Amino acid sequence: MTETIFEMFSKACAVHGSKVLFELGDRGDISFDAAMEQSRRLATVLRDLGVQPGDRVAVQIDKSPEAVLLYLACLQTGGVFLPLNPAYTGAEIDYFLNDATPRVFVCQPKALHQHSVRQTGTMSTETLGTRGEGSLMTRAASVQPLPRPVTRTENDPAAILYTSGTTGRSKGAVLTHGNLASNCEALLDAWRFTHRDRLIHALPIFHTHGLFVACNMALSAGATMIFLPRFDPDHVISLMKDATVLMGVPTFYTRLLQSPRLTPASTASMRLFVSGSAPLSTRDHTTFSERTGHAILERYGMTETGMITSNPYDGERRPGAVGMPLPGIEIRISARDRGGRLPDGEIGAIEVRGPNVFQCYWHMPEKTASEFRSDGFFVTGDLGLVDADGYLRIVGRDKDLVISGGYNVYPKEVETLLDAQPGVEETAVIGVPHPDLGEGVTAIVVAKPGAARDERSLLAGLSGRIARYKQPKRAVFVEELPRNVMGKVQKAELRSRYSNLYQHDDTTAGEKA
Ligand code: MCA
Ligand code: AMP
């Protein structure tokens, strides 16, 4: 039987129990042993709340060590962990809870009253705050630790992560214990990650990057996480003298480079800087290297697949490339429409097969089937080529997706809301180069005849309707949208037309208010 993340964590505890797992600054640190004890208590709480193997445990809480312990607790009960971005609004949460029908929903203490309408006969609502306050830890204090975890095999579901769909409907990617454990093992090996590492953890923990890459690796290796509520470049630079690894999205590196304190001296103890979730610009890669002497290691992954490729730890970390497949994982470049491997050097659809690839989309068998080739390869929706030295280069996307600061935004979802605004005829939402966020979500808008063209009030109309990061930074009014002969909006043409919109301007319409 494949090991699970909880088994890997248990092994780390057996050897490194007294070591610090969460280094928390002003709060007391938490050791591996203490984390194990608390997570076992939380597992008893979940079991007493009725969580059976396969039941979903949905959480929409701010980042805290207890949130990670809740994840470990969920794994012990056989529950399926379902983390949700705290930025999601009521309508977004309604969709996830209705679709996933969790047994337990954990929210921020301050949000309890607004979720009372969501209470159902089969779902308990509990609270957890950033310093361990709330009903969950209160319950945990008065129960015994769960004696032993429920046995899980590699094909049992461990988590569901929602990724938005190109049709606007979010899909829950079901990840198994085998997916998480195999990917973690591959990364530990590829990045030489051990109990001697001290990881600066500044990512959110409701996504693959912060939870299944960063946390799983530290939990399994017996490494310490310097656990930060959010990314603050100045603070992160101060911490580097006493750390070894940073994992971040490209925006982290763009912002670090703005500080004069980023020098060879301030980064001297660091052994590894990892970037992923969005393309790292060649300029940032090169400048970082010149400024610090460290070549950022860029890797490529997806919610559905965990990490797929990585630049080498020992060999050349090539700017603009995402490296080679991790051990046990196969990739191929295929013809976009019909499949079938293309020769190296040709651009096509990136497809992946291996123990990392998710099981299915929750309750969407047709959607699942349509994303796989008959021989088991998953079609990522990214376009790329393998260069002469075997490095994968991502050159574009076959899916209508914007990645802003590492967060995915699906234009269809935003367009649907904008189109329903008064005075709007139609819209096209695109991503254009943004100096801080990589891509800035941008609305190109055709107003109804005679309607006011007011950028600020149009954008204000989205307030509270969708998460803030999905809301366009700018709206540009045009007479008509460019279309091809089939009537399809030419987004590539729009992206090129507005490619300079954010140059020398990293403020937004909202921020200028
Ligand atoms: C915050 N805001 C954003 C974003 N983040 N707007 C657009 N894009 C964003 N990414 C908005 C807020 O709503 C707020 O708006 C204003 O910007 C400032 O918010 P603040 O919280 O201060 O922002 P920040 O702390 O500076 O956050 C920026 C960030 C953060 C550090 C880049 O977005 C971040 O941590 N991103 C990482 C996302 C991530 O982990 N992705 C991995 C997904 P206002 O002031 O107007 O209210 S996993 C994945 O993609 C795959 C599997 C993979 O390969 O890893
Ligand atoms: P998500 O749906 O949040 O899992 O986002 C996955 C998508 O992020 C991938 O399909 C890619 O488009 C993108 N991505 C992740 N890592 C990289 C990278 N290093 N370079 C370019 N795109 C990336």
mmCIF file of C-alpha atoms in Angstrom, residues 20-343:
data_model
loop_
_atom_site.group_PDB
_atom_site.id
_atom_site.type_symbol
_atom_site.label_atom_id
_atom_site.label_comp_id
_atom_site.label_asym_id
_atom_site.label_seq_id
_atom_site.Cartn_x
_atom_site.Cartn_y
_atom_site.Cartn_z
ATOM 1 C CA VAL A 20 9.569 22.922 15.725
ATOM 2 C CA LEU A 21 7.093 22.385 12.895
ATOM 3 C CA PHE A 22 5.452 25.841 12.919
ATOM 4 C CA GLU A 23 7.668 28.799 13.810
ATOM 5 C CA LEU A 24 5.218 31.578 14.567
ATOM 6 C CA GLY A 25 7.060 34.649 15.811
ATOM 7 C CA ASP A 26 4.919 36.303 18.461
ATOM 8 C CA ARG A 27 2.785 33.200 19.061
ATOM 9 C CA GLY A 28 4.420 30.183 20.701
ATOM 10 C CA ASP A 29 5.990 27.736 18.259
ATOM 11 C CA ILE A 30 4.366 24.337 17.672
ATOM 12 C CA SER A 31 6.456 21.161 17.652
ATOM 13 C CA PHE A 32 5.815 18.069 15.545
ATOM 14 C CA ASP A 33 4.636 16.176 18.655
ATOM 15 C CA ALA A 34 2.243 18.965 19.679
ATOM 16 C CA ALA A 35 0.924 19.177 16.122
ATOM 17 C CA MET A 36 0.301 15.419 16.102
ATOM 18 C CA GLU A 37 -1.514 15.547 19.443
ATOM 19 C CA GLN A 38 -3.756 18.452 18.381
ATOM 20 C CA SER A 39 -4.506 16.954 14.974
ATOM 21 C CA ARG A 40 -5.554 13.681 16.633
ATOM 22 C CA ARG A 41 -7.895 15.608 18.946
ATOM 23 C CA LEU A 42 -9.342 17.445 15.958
ATOM 24 C CA ALA A 43 -9.797 14.062 14.255
ATOM 25 C CA THR A 44 -11.911 12.928 17.228
ATOM 26 C CA VAL A 45 -13.964 16.139 16.918
ATOM 27 C CA LEU A 46 -14.585 15.487 13.221
ATOM 28 C CA ARG A 47 -15.518 11.869 13.909
ATOM 29 C CA ASP A 48 -17.924 12.994 16.675
ATOM 30 C CA LEU A 49 -19.456 15.466 14.222
ATOM 31 C CA GLY A 50 -20.251 12.477 12.029
ATOM 32 C CA VAL A 51 -17.424 12.558 9.489
ATOM 33 C CA GLN A 52 -17.178 9.127 7.867
ATOM 34 C CA PRO A 53 -14.638 8.082 5.226
ATOM 35 C CA GLY A 54 -15.480 9.897 1.993
ATOM 36 C CA ASP A 55 -17.390 12.737 3.706
ATOM 37 C CA ARG A 56 -16.320 16.245 2.707
ATOM 38 C CA VAL A 57 -14.976 18.723 5.253
ATOM 39 C CA ALA A 58 -15.177 22.210 3.730
ATOM 40 C CA VAL A 59 -13.143 25.045 5.242
ATOM 41 C CA GLN A 60 -13.155 28.747 4.479
ATOM 42 C CA ILE A 61 -10.794 30.157 7.067
ATOM 43 C CA ASP A 62 -7.765 32.424 7.238
ATOM 44 C CA LYS A 63 -4.306 30.920 7.241
ATOM 45 C CA SER A 64 -3.225 29.479 10.601
ATOM 46 C CA PRO A 65 -1.297 26.451 11.877
ATOM 47 C CA GLU A 66 -4.589 25.060 13.211
ATOM 48 C CA ALA A 67 -5.943 25.066 9.655
ATOM 49 C CA VAL A 68 -3.105 22.709 8.675
ATOM 50 C CA LEU A 69 -3.821 20.555 11.749
ATOM 51 C CA LEU A 70 -7.443 20.368 10.634
ATOM 52 C CA TYR A 71 -6.253 19.104 7.251
ATOM 53 C CA LEU A 72 -4.207 16.406 9.009
ATOM 54 C CA ALA A 73 -7.219 15.581 11.186
ATOM 55 C CA CYS A 74 -9.401 15.198 8.139
ATOM 56 C CA LEU A 75 -6.907 12.795 6.546
ATOM 57 C CA GLN A 76 -6.979 10.653 9.720
ATOM 58 C CA THR A 77 -10.771 10.263 9.630
ATOM 59 C CA GLY A 78 -10.829 9.381 5.933
ATOM 60 C CA GLY A 79 -12.677 12.657 5.306
ATOM 61 C CA VAL A 80 -12.090 14.623 2.124
ATOM 62 C CA PHE A 81 -10.525 18.033 2.763
ATOM 63 C CA LEU A 82 -12.052 20.886 0.788
ATOM 64 C CA PRO A 83 -10.313 24.235 1.310
ATOM 65 C CA LEU A 84 -11.924 27.416 -0.033
ATOM 66 C CA ASN A 85 -10.412 30.854 -0.598
ATOM 67 C CA PRO A 86 -11.507 33.244 2.191
ATOM 68 C CA ALA A 87 -11.977 35.847 -0.560
ATOM 69 C CA TYR A 88 -14.971 33.969 -1.999
ATOM 70 C CA THR A 89 -18.283 35.742 -1.585
ATOM 71 C CA GLY A 90 -21.655 34.325 -0.487
ATOM 72 C CA ALA A 91 -22.839 33.297 -3.951
ATOM 73 C CA GLU A 92 -19.558 31.503 -4.644
ATOM 74 C CA ILE A 93 -19.731 29.659 -1.310
ATOM 75 C CA ASP A 94 -23.345 28.638 -1.955
ATOM 76 C CA TYR A 95 -22.250 26.946 -5.152
ATOM 77 C CA PHE A 96 -19.415 24.988 -3.491
ATOM 78 C CA LEU A 97 -21.493 23.861 -0.511
ATOM 79 C CA ASN A 98 -24.429 22.805 -2.680
ATOM 80 C CA ASP A 99 -22.144 20.920 -5.031
ATOM 81 C CA ALA A 100 -19.920 19.217 -2.450
ATOM 82 C CA THR A 101 -22.557 18.695 0.304
ATOM 83 C CA PRO A 102 -19.968 18.614 3.102
ATOM 84 C CA ARG A 103 -20.654 16.993 6.475
ATOM 85 C CA VAL A 104 -18.779 19.792 8.231
ATOM 86 C CA PHE A 105 -18.191 23.399 7.180
ATOM 87 C CA VAL A 106 -15.579 25.385 9.113
ATOM 88 C CA CYS A 107 -15.699 29.185 8.762
ATOM 89 C CA GLN A 108 -14.091 32.242 10.338
ATOM 90 C CA PRO A 109 -15.643 33.101 13.728
ATOM 91 C CA LYS A 110 -16.607 36.538 12.428
ATOM 92 C CA ALA A 111 -18.439 34.992 9.460
ATOM 93 C CA LEU A 112 -20.595 32.571 11.462
ATOM 94 C CA HIS A 113 -23.713 34.742 11.440
ATOM 95 C CA GLN A 114 -23.649 35.159 7.656
ATOM 96 C CA HIS A 115 -23.398 31.399 7.167
ATOM 97 C CA SER A 116 -26.319 30.557 9.454
ATOM 98 C CA VAL A 117 -28.619 30.561 6.398
ATOM 99 C CA ARG A 118 -26.479 27.820 4.888
ATOM 100 C CA GLN A 119 -27.078 25.435 7.775
ATOM 101 C CA THR A 120 -28.598 22.132 6.647
ATOM 102 C CA GLY A 121 -29.714 19.084 8.593
ATOM 103 C CA THR A 122 -26.691 17.119 7.428
ATOM 104 C CA MET A 123 -23.975 19.800 7.756
ATOM 105 C CA SER A 124 -22.462 21.080 11.009
ATOM 106 C CA THR A 125 -20.954 24.567 10.955
ATOM 107 C CA GLU A 126 -17.923 25.144 13.171
ATOM 108 C CA THR A 127 -15.528 28.077 13.541
ATOM 109 C CA LEU A 128 -11.761 28.480 13.588
ATOM 110 C CA GLY A 129 -9.818 31.743 13.865
ATOM 111 C CA THR A 130 -6.227 32.651 13.171
ATOM 112 C CA ARG A 131 -5.107 32.196 16.782
ATOM 113 C CA GLY A 132 -6.966 28.963 17.409
ATOM 114 C CA GLU A 133 -10.120 30.640 18.712
ATOM 115 C CA GLY A 134 -13.566 29.312 17.794
ATOM 116 C CA SER A 135 -15.716 26.262 18.410
ATOM 117 C CA LEU A 136 -13.423 23.702 16.818
ATOM 118 C CA MET A 137 -10.435 24.078 19.140
ATOM 119 C CA THR A 138 -12.772 24.475 22.138
ATOM 120 C CA ARG A 139 -14.228 21.075 21.299
ATOM 121 C CA ALA A 140 -10.744 19.646 20.714
ATOM 122 C CA ALA A 141 -9.644 20.652 24.221
ATOM 123 C CA SER A 142 -12.236 18.385 25.827
ATOM 124 C CA VAL A 143 -11.840 15.163 23.814
ATOM 125 C CA GLN A 144 -9.281 12.374 23.668
ATOM 126 C CA PRO A 145 -6.984 12.062 20.636
ATOM 127 C CA LEU A 146 -8.242 9.656 17.960
ATOM 128 C CA PRO A 147 -6.536 6.336 18.849
ATOM 129 C CA ARG A 148 -5.667 5.381 15.279
ATOM 130 C CA PRO A 149 -6.316 6.782 11.807
ATOM 131 C CA VAL A 150 -8.833 5.169 9.457
ATOM 132 C CA THR A 151 -6.905 2.997 6.974
ATOM 133 C CA ARG A 152 -6.699 4.594 3.541
ATOM 134 C CA THR A 153 -5.340 3.267 0.266
ATOM 135 C CA GLU A 154 -3.827 5.173 -2.606
ATOM 136 C CA ASN A 155 -7.108 5.329 -4.554
ATOM 137 C CA ASP A 156 -9.177 6.787 -1.727
ATOM 138 C CA PRO A 157 -10.018 10.484 -2.063
ATOM 139 C CA ALA A 158 -8.109 12.831 0.233
ATOM 140 C CA ALA A 159 -9.111 16.274 -1.015
ATOM 141 C CA ILE A 160 -11.267 18.201 -3.436
ATOM 142 C CA LEU A 161 -9.982 21.470 -4.857
ATOM 143 C CA TYR A 162 -12.312 23.546 -6.989
ATOM 144 C CA THR A 163 -10.927 24.977 -10.181
ATOM 145 C CA SER A 164 -13.108 27.243 -12.252
ATOM 146 C CA GLY A 165 -14.228 25.998 -15.627
ATOM 147 C CA THR A 166 -14.055 27.656 -19.014
ATOM 148 C CA THR A 167 -17.846 27.441 -19.137
ATOM 149 C CA GLY A 168 -17.990 29.357 -15.862
ATOM 150 C CA ARG A 169 -18.992 26.389 -13.683
ATOM 151 C CA SER A 170 -16.368 25.367 -11.109
ATOM 152 C CA LYS A 171 -15.205 21.758 -11.115
ATOM 153 C CA GLY A 172 -14.072 19.943 -7.986
ATOM 154 C CA ALA A 173 -10.869 18.037 -8.735
ATOM 155 C CA VAL A 174 -10.807 14.895 -6.587
ATOM 156 C CA LEU A 175 -7.260 14.125 -5.449
ATOM 157 C CA THR A 176 -6.412 10.796 -3.877
ATOM 158 C CA HIS A 177 -4.036 9.924 -1.071
ATOM 159 C CA GLY A 178 -1.829 8.362 -3.741
ATOM 160 C CA ASN A 179 -1.803 11.589 -5.786
ATOM 161 C CA LEU A 180 -0.660 13.673 -2.807
ATOM 162 C CA ALA A 181 1.865 11.228 -1.385
ATOM 163 C CA SER A 182 3.512 10.314 -4.691
ATOM 164 C CA ASN A 183 3.889 13.957 -5.706
ATOM 165 C CA CYS A 184 5.327 14.879 -2.333
ATOM 166 C CA GLU A 185 7.876 12.060 -2.511
ATOM 167 C CA ALA A 186 8.920 13.109 -6.006
ATOM 168 C CA LEU A 187 9.438 16.723 -4.902
ATOM 169 C CA LEU A 188 11.357 15.848 -1.735
ATOM 170 C CA ASP A 189 13.796 13.967 -3.892
ATOM 171 C CA ALA A 190 13.935 16.471 -6.766
ATOM 172 C CA TRP A 191 14.585 19.478 -4.527
ATOM 173 C CA ARG A 192 16.740 17.612 -1.934
ATOM 174 C CA PHE A 193 14.310 18.730 0.759
ATOM 175 C CA THR A 194 15.122 17.352 4.249
ATOM 176 C CA HIS A 195 14.548 17.858 7.970
ATOM 177 C CA ARG A 196 17.431 20.340 7.916
ATOM 178 C CA ASP A 197 15.364 22.757 5.827
ATOM 179 C CA ARG A 198 13.704 25.878 7.165
ATOM 180 C CA LEU A 199 10.966 26.867 4.747
ATOM 181 C CA ILE A 200 9.611 30.418 4.576
ATOM 182 C CA HIS A 201 5.908 29.728 4.111
ATOM 183 C CA ALA A 202 4.158 32.895 2.867
ATOM 184 C CA LEU A 203 1.633 31.335 0.442
ATOM 185 C CA PRO A 204 -2.074 30.866 1.065
ATOM 186 C CA ILE A 205 -2.973 27.301 2.121
ATOM 187 C CA PHE A 206 -6.200 26.712 0.208
ATOM 188 C CA HIS A 207 -4.392 25.803 -3.028
ATOM 189 C CA THR A 208 -2.050 23.136 -4.275
ATOM 190 C CA HIS A 209 1.031 25.360 -4.051
ATOM 191 C CA GLY A 210 0.777 26.378 -0.387
ATOM 192 C CA LEU A 211 -0.784 23.154 0.954
ATOM 193 C CA PHE A 212 0.154 20.162 -1.180
ATOM 194 C CA VAL A 213 3.585 21.370 -2.220
ATOM 195 C CA ALA A 214 4.876 23.494 0.673
ATOM 196 C CA CYS A 215 3.085 22.052 3.736
ATOM 197 C CA ASN A 216 3.114 18.412 2.632
ATOM 198 C CA MET A 217 6.853 18.578 2.031
ATOM 199 C CA ALA A 218 7.633 20.084 5.444
ATOM 200 C CA LEU A 219 5.227 17.727 7.264
ATOM 201 C CA SER A 220 6.787 14.679 5.591
ATOM 202 C CA ALA A 221 10.419 15.697 5.784
ATOM 203 C CA GLY A 222 10.400 16.830 9.399
ATOM 204 C CA ALA A 223 11.306 20.384 8.320
ATOM 205 C CA THR A 224 10.414 23.641 10.064
ATOM 206 C CA MET A 225 8.004 26.107 8.468
ATOM 207 C CA ILE A 226 8.420 29.787 9.263
ATOM 208 C CA PHE A 227 4.697 30.222 8.938
ATOM 209 C CA LEU A 228 3.556 33.690 7.836
ATOM 210 C CA PRO A 229 -0.026 34.935 7.476
ATOM 211 C CA ARG A 230 0.757 36.631 4.154
ATOM 212 C CA PHE A 231 3.587 37.668 1.863
ATOM 213 C CA ASP A 232 5.414 40.814 2.977
ATOM 214 C CA PRO A 233 8.636 41.201 0.960
ATOM 215 C CA ASP A 234 10.479 43.204 3.591
ATOM 216 C CA HIS A 235 9.694 40.704 6.340
ATOM 217 C CA VAL A 236 10.586 37.776 4.111
ATOM 218 C CA ILE A 237 14.001 39.288 3.348
ATOM 219 C CA SER A 238 14.616 39.732 7.091
ATOM 220 C CA LEU A 239 13.836 36.046 7.655
ATOM 221 C CA MET A 240 16.151 34.752 4.937
ATOM 222 C CA LYS A 241 19.266 34.890 7.124
ATOM 223 C CA ASP A 242 17.770 32.082 9.178
ATOM 224 C CA ALA A 243 16.026 30.066 6.461
ATOM 225 C CA THR A 244 16.915 27.765 3.575
ATOM 226 C CA VAL A 245 13.981 27.626 1.116
ATOM 227 C CA LEU A 246 11.312 29.984 -0.246
ATOM 228 C CA MET A 247 8.428 28.808 -2.432
ATOM 229 C CA GLY A 248 6.480 31.525 -4.206
ATOM 230 C CA VAL A 249 4.482 32.738 -7.170
ATOM 231 C CA PRO A 250 6.254 35.053 -9.657
ATOM 232 C CA THR A 251 4.729 38.150 -7.988
ATOM 233 C CA PHE A 252 6.768 37.299 -4.856
ATOM 234 C CA TYR A 253 9.972 37.592 -6.888
ATOM 235 C CA THR A 254 8.854 40.740 -8.724
ATOM 236 C CA ARG A 255 8.224 42.377 -5.339
ATOM 237 C CA LEU A 256 11.420 41.046 -3.704
ATOM 238 C CA LEU A 257 13.407 42.559 -6.567
ATOM 239 C CA GLN A 258 12.017 45.990 -5.734
ATOM 240 C CA SER A 259 13.848 45.950 -2.399
ATOM 241 C CA PRO A 260 17.442 47.189 -2.216
ATOM 242 C CA ARG A 261 17.855 44.781 0.717
ATOM 243 C CA LEU A 262 17.797 41.807 -1.671
ATOM 244 C CA THR A 263 21.530 41.125 -1.924
ATOM 245 C CA PRO A 264 23.995 38.213 -1.924
ATOM 246 C CA ALA A 265 24.468 38.833 1.813
ATOM 247 C CA SER A 266 20.763 38.793 2.753
ATOM 248 C CA THR A 267 20.215 35.559 0.795
ATOM 249 C CA ALA A 268 23.467 33.829 1.806
ATOM 250 C CA SER A 269 21.815 31.150 4.001
ATOM 251 C CA MET A 270 19.195 30.304 1.422
ATOM 252 C CA ARG A 271 19.792 27.223 -0.711
ATOM 253 C CA LEU A 272 16.659 27.248 -2.898
ATOM 254 C CA PHE A 273 14.128 29.672 -4.358
ATOM 255 C CA VAL A 274 11.201 27.978 -6.128
ATOM 256 C CA SER A 275 8.697 29.697 -8.422
ATOM 257 C CA GLY A 276 5.478 28.394 -9.937
ATOM 258 C CA SER A 277 1.721 28.788 -10.526
ATOM 259 C CA ALA A 278 2.295 31.294 -13.342
ATOM 260 C CA PRO A 279 5.120 32.104 -15.776
ATOM 261 C CA LEU A 280 8.218 33.653 -14.213
ATOM 262 C CA SER A 281 9.515 36.331 -16.556
ATOM 263 C CA THR A 282 12.934 35.773 -18.035
ATOM 264 C CA ARG A 283 13.833 39.266 -16.867
ATOM 265 C CA ASP A 284 12.989 38.509 -13.197
ATOM 266 C CA HIS A 285 14.809 35.173 -13.404
ATOM 267 C CA THR A 286 17.948 36.815 -14.776
ATOM 268 C CA THR A 287 17.850 39.881 -12.531
ATOM 269 C CA PHE A 288 17.328 37.745 -9.429
ATOM 270 C CA SER A 289 20.336 35.696 -10.380
ATOM 271 C CA GLU A 290 22.475 38.799 -10.953
ATOM 272 C CA ARG A 291 21.343 40.412 -7.710
ATOM 273 C CA THR A 292 21.663 37.381 -5.403
ATOM 274 C CA GLY A 293 23.702 34.692 -7.144
ATOM 275 C CA HIS A 294 20.700 32.319 -6.868
ATOM 276 C CA ALA A 295 19.031 30.860 -9.968
ATOM 277 C CA ILE A 296 15.312 30.549 -9.206
ATOM 278 C CA LEU A 297 14.059 27.000 -9.789
ATOM 279 C CA GLU A 298 10.875 27.209 -11.842
ATOM 280 C CA ARG A 299 8.448 24.311 -11.875
ATOM 281 C CA TYR A 300 5.071 23.674 -13.497
ATOM 282 C CA GLY A 301 1.918 22.178 -12.067
ATOM 283 C CA MET A 302 -1.842 22.224 -11.933
ATOM 284 C CA THR A 303 -4.546 21.627 -9.373
ATOM 285 C CA GLU A 304 -5.551 18.436 -11.204
ATOM 286 C CA THR A 305 -2.030 17.062 -11.386
ATOM 287 C CA GLY A 306 0.078 18.513 -8.603
ATOM 288 C CA MET A 307 3.581 19.225 -9.849
ATOM 289 C CA ILE A 308 4.408 17.930 -13.321
ATOM 290 C CA THR A 309 7.848 19.237 -14.278
ATOM 291 C CA SER A 310 10.728 20.952 -12.538
ATOM 292 C CA ASN A 311 13.957 22.564 -13.558
ATOM 293 C CA PRO A 312 16.874 20.510 -12.251
ATOM 294 C CA TYR A 313 18.286 21.035 -8.784
ATOM 295 C CA ASP A 314 21.823 20.357 -9.956
ATOM 296 C CA GLY A 315 21.756 21.137 -13.672
ATOM 297 C CA GLU A 316 20.957 24.369 -15.475
ATOM 298 C CA ARG A 317 17.794 26.181 -14.285
ATOM 299 C CA ARG A 318 16.812 27.632 -17.594
ATOM 300 C CA PRO A 319 14.935 30.957 -17.732
ATOM 301 C CA GLY A 320 11.630 30.663 -19.605
ATOM 302 C CA ALA A 321 11.535 26.869 -19.214
ATOM 303 C CA VAL A 322 9.779 24.696 -16.623
ATOM 304 C CA GLY A 323 12.155 21.746 -16.803
ATOM 305 C CA MET A 324 11.641 18.026 -17.136
ATOM 306 C CA PRO A 325 8.942 15.654 -15.817
ATOM 307 C CA LEU A 326 9.319 14.610 -12.187
ATOM 308 C CA PRO A 327 10.180 10.920 -11.642
ATOM 309 C CA GLY A 328 7.286 8.587 -12.493
ATOM 310 C CA ILE A 329 5.467 11.250 -14.533
ATOM 311 C CA GLU A 330 5.197 11.247 -18.339
ATOM 312 C CA ILE A 331 4.479 14.247 -20.509
ATOM 313 C CA ARG A 332 3.945 14.501 -24.232
ATOM 314 C CA ILE A 333 3.217 17.264 -26.701
ATOM 315 C CA SER A 334 0.248 16.405 -28.900
ATOM 316 C CA ALA A 335 -1.656 17.791 -31.832
ATOM 317 C CA ARG A 336 -4.271 20.040 -30.241
ATOM 318 C CA ASP A 337 -7.352 18.720 -32.016
ATOM 319 C CA ARG A 338 -6.742 14.996 -32.515
ATOM 320 C CA GLY A 339 -4.029 14.043 -30.012
ATOM 321 C CA GLY A 340 -1.000 12.009 -31.116
ATOM 322 C CA ARG A 341 2.567 12.833 -30.152
ATOM 323 C CA LEU A 342 4.338 15.602 -32.046
ATOM 324 C CA PRO A 343 8.088 15.653 -32.635
#
